Short mmCIF file of C-alpha atoms in Angstrom, two decimals:
data_model
loop_
_atom_site.label_atom_id
_atom_site.label_comp_id
_atom_site.label_asym_id
_atom_site.label_seq_id
_atom_site.Cartn_x
_atom_site.Cartn_y
_atom_site.Cartn_z
CA MET A 10 24.98 150.20 120.48
CA SER A 11 22.58 148.58 118.02
CA GLN A 12 23.66 148.11 114.42
CA PRO A 13 21.43 149.02 111.47
CA LEU A 14 19.21 146.51 109.75
CA MET A 15 20.42 146.53 106.15
CA ILE A 16 18.40 146.09 102.98
CA GLU A 17 20.02 145.95 99.58
CA SER A 18 19.25 145.72 95.86
CA ALA A 19 21.49 146.00 92.81
CA HIS A 20 21.25 149.81 93.10
CA TRP A 21 20.47 150.67 96.75
CA GLN A 22 21.91 149.92 100.17
CA ILE A 23 19.89 151.23 103.14
CA GLY A 24 20.54 150.93 106.89
CA VAL A 25 17.62 151.28 109.34
CA LEU A 26 17.85 152.01 113.08
CA PRO A 27 14.56 150.81 114.69
CA GLU A 28 15.61 151.82 118.20
CA THR A 29 16.41 155.36 117.04
CA GLY A 30 12.94 156.30 115.88
CA ALA A 31 13.10 153.93 112.87
CA SER A 32 15.58 156.38 111.36
CA ILE A 33 17.87 155.75 108.40
CA ALA A 34 21.58 155.40 109.20
CA PHE A 35 22.79 155.47 105.59
CA GLY A 36 21.47 155.37 102.05
CA LYS A 37 23.94 154.44 99.32
CA ILE A 38 23.75 154.09 95.55
CA LYS A 39 26.01 151.80 93.55
CA TYR A 40 28.14 153.77 91.10
CA GLY A 41 31.16 152.48 89.20
CA GLY A 42 30.98 149.22 91.13
CA GLU A 43 31.21 150.97 94.52
CA TRP A 44 28.65 152.04 97.12
CA ARG A 45 28.56 155.83 97.44
CA ASP A 46 26.59 157.91 99.92
CA PHE A 47 23.52 159.61 98.49
CA PHE A 48 21.96 160.35 101.88
CA ARG A 49 24.12 162.12 104.44
CA PRO A 50 25.80 159.23 106.31
CA THR A 51 25.51 158.85 110.07
CA ALA A 52 28.67 158.34 112.07
CA GLU A 53 28.47 155.05 113.98
CA ALA A 54 28.97 156.96 117.24
CA ASP A 55 25.78 158.90 116.41
CA TYR A 56 23.49 155.93 115.78
CA THR A 57 21.52 156.85 118.92
CA LYS A 58 21.24 160.56 117.98
CA VAL A 59 18.23 160.95 115.72
CA SER A 60 19.04 164.48 114.53
CA ASN A 61 22.37 163.22 113.16
CA CYS A 62 20.77 160.40 111.18
CA SER A 63 20.44 160.32 107.40
CA SER A 64 16.67 160.62 107.65
CA PHE A 65 14.05 160.34 110.38
CA VAL A 66 10.29 159.88 110.68
CA LEU A 67 8.01 162.78 111.64
CA VAL A 68 4.79 161.64 113.32
CA PRO A 69 2.02 162.55 114.35
CA TYR A 70 2.87 165.92 112.77
CA SER A 71 5.87 167.55 111.15
CA ASN A 72 7.81 170.71 111.90
CA ARG A 73 6.83 173.21 114.62
CA ILE A 74 3.76 174.11 116.64
CA ARG A 75 3.76 177.78 117.60
CA GLU A 76 4.19 178.29 121.35
CA ARG A 77 3.39 174.54 121.67
CA ARG A 78 -0.35 175.33 121.66
CA PHE A 79 -3.16 174.64 119.22
CA THR A 80 -6.95 174.39 119.03
CA PHE A 81 -8.91 171.48 117.58
CA ARG A 82 -12.71 171.36 117.35
CA GLY A 83 -13.02 174.23 119.80
CA GLN A 84 -10.75 172.79 122.49
CA SER A 85 -7.29 174.10 123.33
CA TYR A 86 -4.26 171.86 123.84
CA GLU A 87 -0.80 172.59 125.23
CA LEU A 88 2.26 170.40 124.76
CA ARG A 89 5.62 170.37 126.48
CA PRO A 90 8.26 172.46 124.66
CA SER A 91 11.03 170.62 122.87
CA LYS A 92 12.98 173.60 121.47
CA PRO A 93 14.70 176.53 123.24
CA ASP A 94 12.34 178.98 121.47
CA GLY A 95 9.36 177.46 123.29
CA THR A 96 7.98 175.58 120.30
CA VAL A 97 7.47 171.85 120.00
CA MET A 98 8.84 170.20 116.89
CA HIS A 99 8.75 167.09 114.68
CA GLY A 100 6.25 165.00 116.66
CA VAL A 101 7.15 162.23 119.08
CA GLY A 102 7.89 159.15 116.97
CA ARG A 103 11.49 160.05 116.22
CA ASP A 104 12.44 160.21 119.89
CA LEU A 105 11.41 156.65 120.84
CA PRO A 106 12.16 153.05 119.77
CA TRP A 107 10.00 151.37 117.11
CA HIS A 108 9.24 147.64 116.95
CA VAL A 109 10.46 145.54 114.02
CA LYS A 110 7.54 143.59 112.54
CA GLN A 111 9.39 142.26 109.52
CA SER A 112 12.97 142.31 108.31
CA ASP A 113 14.56 140.57 105.34
CA ALA A 114 17.08 141.34 102.61
CA SER A 115 14.82 143.83 100.82
CA GLN A 116 12.35 145.18 103.40
CA VAL A 117 12.10 146.46 106.97
CA VAL A 118 8.69 147.08 108.56
CA ALA A 119 8.62 148.95 111.88
CA THR A 120 5.66 150.01 114.02
CA PHE A 121 5.04 152.52 116.79
CA GLN A 122 2.36 152.44 119.50
CA SER A 123 2.02 155.59 121.58
CA THR A 124 0.46 153.55 124.42
CA ASP A 125 3.77 151.72 124.89
CA TYR A 126 5.19 154.88 126.48
CA GLU A 127 4.16 156.91 129.50
CA ASN A 128 3.51 160.65 129.44
CA ILE A 129 3.88 160.89 125.68
CA ASN A 130 3.76 164.48 124.40
CA PHE A 131 0.54 164.23 122.35
CA PRO A 132 -3.10 164.31 123.54
CA TRP A 133 -4.37 161.29 121.56
CA ARG A 134 -3.42 157.63 121.36
CA PHE A 135 -2.16 156.64 117.93
CA SER A 136 -0.11 154.06 116.08
CA ALA A 137 2.19 154.38 113.08
CA ARG A 138 3.95 152.12 110.61
CA VAL A 139 6.86 152.65 108.26
CA THR A 140 7.99 150.25 105.54
CA TYR A 141 11.38 150.66 103.89
CA GLN A 142 11.81 148.58 100.73
CA VAL A 143 14.35 148.27 97.91
CA GLU A 144 13.66 146.63 94.57
CA ASP A 145 15.91 147.03 91.54
CA GLU A 146 16.37 150.79 90.94
CA GLN A 147 13.73 151.88 93.49
CA PHE A 148 13.81 152.67 97.19
CA THR A 149 10.36 153.27 98.70
CA ILE A 150 9.08 154.48 102.06
CA GLN A 151 5.46 153.77 103.01
CA THR A 152 4.23 155.61 106.12
CA SER A 153 0.88 155.38 107.89
CA ILE A 154 -0.78 156.74 111.01
CA LYS A 155 -3.91 155.44 112.77
CA ASN A 156 -6.11 157.00 115.43
CA GLU A 157 -6.25 154.54 118.35
CA ASP A 158 -8.26 156.91 120.58
CA GLY A 159 -11.96 157.40 121.22
CA SER A 160 -12.25 160.85 119.67
CA ALA A 161 -11.15 162.53 116.45
CA MET A 162 -7.60 163.88 116.22
CA PRO A 163 -5.64 166.17 113.88
CA ALA A 164 -2.65 164.50 112.28
CA GLY A 165 0.21 164.66 109.83
CA PHE A 166 3.44 162.89 109.06
CA GLY A 167 6.58 163.18 107.00
CA HIS A 168 10.25 162.37 106.64
CA HIS A 169 13.39 164.43 107.13
CA PRO A 170 16.05 163.16 104.69
CA TYR A 171 19.45 164.79 104.23
CA PHE A 172 21.20 164.45 100.87
CA GLN A 173 24.83 164.84 99.88
CA ARG A 174 25.81 167.97 97.95
CA THR A 175 28.46 165.93 96.13
CA PHE A 176 28.36 162.32 94.97
CA ALA A 177 31.21 160.69 93.03
CA SER A 178 33.79 163.37 93.92
CA GLU A 179 34.05 166.84 95.44
CA ARG A 180 33.57 168.27 91.94
CA ASP A 181 30.38 166.28 91.41
CA THR A 182 27.95 168.96 92.61
CA VAL A 183 24.18 168.75 92.53
CA SER A 184 21.40 170.52 90.64
CA VAL A 185 17.83 170.32 91.93
CA GLN A 186 14.35 170.56 90.44
CA ILE A 187 11.36 171.03 92.77
CA PRO A 188 7.96 171.41 91.03
CA CYS A 189 6.34 173.83 93.52
CA ASP A 190 4.90 177.24 92.62
CA GLN A 191 3.91 178.49 96.11
CA TYR A 192 5.49 178.87 99.52
CA PHE A 193 4.52 179.89 103.04
CA PRO A 194 6.20 183.16 104.08
CA LEU A 195 7.94 182.41 107.37
CA GLU A 196 9.17 184.38 110.33
CA ASP A 197 11.35 182.43 112.76
CA SER A 198 10.35 179.30 110.80
CA LEU A 199 6.63 179.91 111.43
CA PRO A 200 4.09 180.94 108.76
CA THR A 201 2.86 184.52 108.73
CA GLY A 202 -0.16 183.75 106.54
CA ALA A 203 -1.49 181.85 103.55
CA PRO A 204 0.70 180.50 100.71
CA GLN A 205 2.06 183.03 98.23
CA PRO A 206 3.53 182.74 94.69
CA ILE A 207 7.04 181.41 94.91
CA PRO A 208 9.80 184.08 94.81
CA LEU A 209 12.76 183.86 92.46
CA ARG A 210 15.15 182.72 95.20
CA LEU A 211 13.02 179.59 95.76
CA ASP A 212 12.00 178.95 92.16
CA TYR A 213 13.49 175.56 91.34
CA ARG A 214 10.79 174.51 88.88
CA GLN A 215 13.56 174.08 86.33
CA LEU A 216 16.74 172.17 87.12
CA LYS A 217 19.02 174.61 88.95
CA ALA A 218 22.43 174.31 90.58
CA LEU A 219 22.30 174.30 94.37
CA GLY A 220 24.26 177.35 95.47
CA ASP A 221 25.71 178.50 98.77
CA GLU A 222 22.70 180.57 99.84
CA SER A 223 20.92 179.66 103.08
CA ILE A 224 17.39 178.33 102.54
CA ASN A 225 14.90 177.16 105.16
CA ASP A 226 11.45 177.36 103.58
CA CYS A 227 8.15 175.53 103.26
CA LEU A 228 7.18 174.97 99.61
CA THR A 229 3.70 173.96 98.44
CA GLY A 230 1.50 174.13 95.35
CA ARG A 231 3.37 171.29 93.70
CA GLU A 232 2.54 169.56 90.44
CA ALA A 233 1.60 166.18 91.90
CA ASP A 234 2.58 164.21 88.78
CA GLN A 235 6.05 165.77 88.57
CA PRO A 236 8.89 164.33 90.68
CA ILE A 237 11.71 166.17 92.34
CA ARG A 238 15.00 165.61 90.52
CA MET A 239 18.52 165.66 91.89
CA ALA A 240 21.22 165.53 89.20
CA TYR A 241 24.95 165.33 89.87
CA THR A 242 26.91 167.25 87.26
CA GLU A 243 30.12 165.25 86.82
CA SER A 244 28.97 161.65 87.32
CA GLY A 245 25.66 162.11 85.51
CA GLN A 246 23.91 160.31 88.38
CA THR A 247 20.26 161.39 88.62
CA VAL A 248 17.72 160.45 91.30
CA THR A 249 14.00 161.17 90.96
CA PHE A 250 12.02 161.63 94.13
CA SER A 251 8.23 161.37 94.03
CA ALA A 252 5.59 161.39 96.76
CA ASP A 253 1.86 160.72 96.99
CA PRO A 254 -0.43 163.78 96.87
CA ILE A 255 -1.00 163.54 100.65
CA PHE A 256 2.48 165.11 100.98
CA THR A 257 1.31 168.67 100.27
CA CYS A 258 4.56 170.40 101.28
CA PHE A 259 8.32 170.08 100.96
CA ILE A 260 10.66 171.73 103.46
CA PHE A 261 13.71 172.96 101.55
CA PHE A 262 16.73 173.40 103.81
CA THR A 263 20.29 174.29 102.80
CA PRO A 264 22.40 175.00 105.90
CA PRO A 265 25.34 177.27 104.98
CA GLY A 266 28.76 175.69 104.94
CA LYS A 267 27.48 172.13 105.25
CA PRO A 268 28.07 169.30 102.74
CA PHE A 269 24.40 168.29 102.77
CA PHE A 270 20.91 169.68 102.19
CA ALA A 271 17.34 168.56 102.92
CA ILE A 272 14.13 168.28 100.92
CA GLU A 273 11.55 166.98 103.39
CA PRO A 274 8.27 165.48 102.11
CA VAL A 275 5.62 166.35 104.70
CA THR A 276 1.84 166.24 104.78
CA ASN A 277 1.48 169.45 106.79
CA ALA A 278 3.06 172.89 106.73
CA ASN A 279 5.00 174.43 109.61
CA ASP A 280 2.55 175.15 112.45
CA GLY A 281 -0.01 173.17 110.49
CA PHE A 282 -2.39 172.53 113.41
CA ASN A 283 -2.84 176.25 114.01
CA LEU A 284 -3.13 177.03 110.29
CA TYR A 285 -5.83 174.37 110.04
CA ALA A 286 -7.75 175.80 113.00
CA GLN A 287 -7.60 179.24 111.35
CA GLY A 288 -8.85 177.91 108.01
CA VAL A 289 -5.65 178.78 106.15
CA PRO A 290 -5.51 176.82 102.84
CA ASN A 291 -2.88 174.15 102.17
CA SER A 292 -2.17 173.52 105.84
CA GLY A 293 -2.03 169.83 104.92
CA VAL A 294 -3.46 168.72 108.28
CA PHE A 295 -6.07 165.95 108.12
CA GLU A 296 -8.52 164.65 110.72
CA LEU A 297 -8.66 161.02 111.77
CA GLU A 298 -11.80 159.60 113.32
CA PRO A 299 -11.39 156.78 115.86
CA GLY A 300 -9.94 153.75 114.09
CA GLU A 301 -9.22 155.69 110.88
CA GLU A 302 -5.84 155.38 109.15
CA ARG A 303 -4.06 157.42 106.45
CA SER A 304 -0.89 156.56 104.54
CA GLY A 305 1.49 157.87 101.89
CA LEU A 306 4.25 156.51 99.67
CA ILE A 307 7.61 158.13 98.86
CA LYS A 308 9.69 156.73 96.02
CA PHE A 309 13.32 157.29 95.04
CA ALA A 310 14.53 155.95 91.69
CA VAL A 311 17.99 155.94 90.07
#
């Protein structure tokens, strides 16, 4: 079993698992002279199980594709299902090893080439790169995707981080602020139409305690210059979470009865390829011509 590559600053300690989709094994913040989990920690026995990791990379699209089919530039494509409901989910990069291009005390750079693997579940050849870096109070994630094929392709990417509901103690609960004023109505996690004004149950535009309600929604319409905030009530520890404008959506997920939650920065909405083909606004899908590359930066700061 491979051990994580660790990067560390005065404030952050991050473990990266290149062979498990370049996923994050743990993300800790120094508090009171001790390292405490901010990201949901991964049990060492689960270092090869991407869905149990602290965070994982979503590429060349995020979330689901309805009935694993989509149309692009008038041509239909069908993928192999990856979920029991017949959908395909979260791209292909998380399920395969990435190559370490650089690793030192403050940075890990990992790359992915779809041509390194046979029968990959995506119609176009592509490459991707992720850079994890810590410096002082900041932890940043730079992600890029490049079309390595001979024809244009639709694309997207994102990350799926899980955060702890408590930090310094069991009483140290979290409040969240998410600057989004729209959402995609979903049925079975798939959009039923265009974005709508955000309902009260999802309105976290002001700092609000994270309750016990179950949430699994796709938020959009964000104020690009406003970060997400996560504030722990007892310790006073606050983390701001910002993302480049290319990340048009955040998936907000609070599984009931679990000690963690997710706010996923993603470029495309659930079923984004089909929304894009239908001309639905804010799908977040972009086209890449042969040789074209797009990237986005995510930044956490304590």
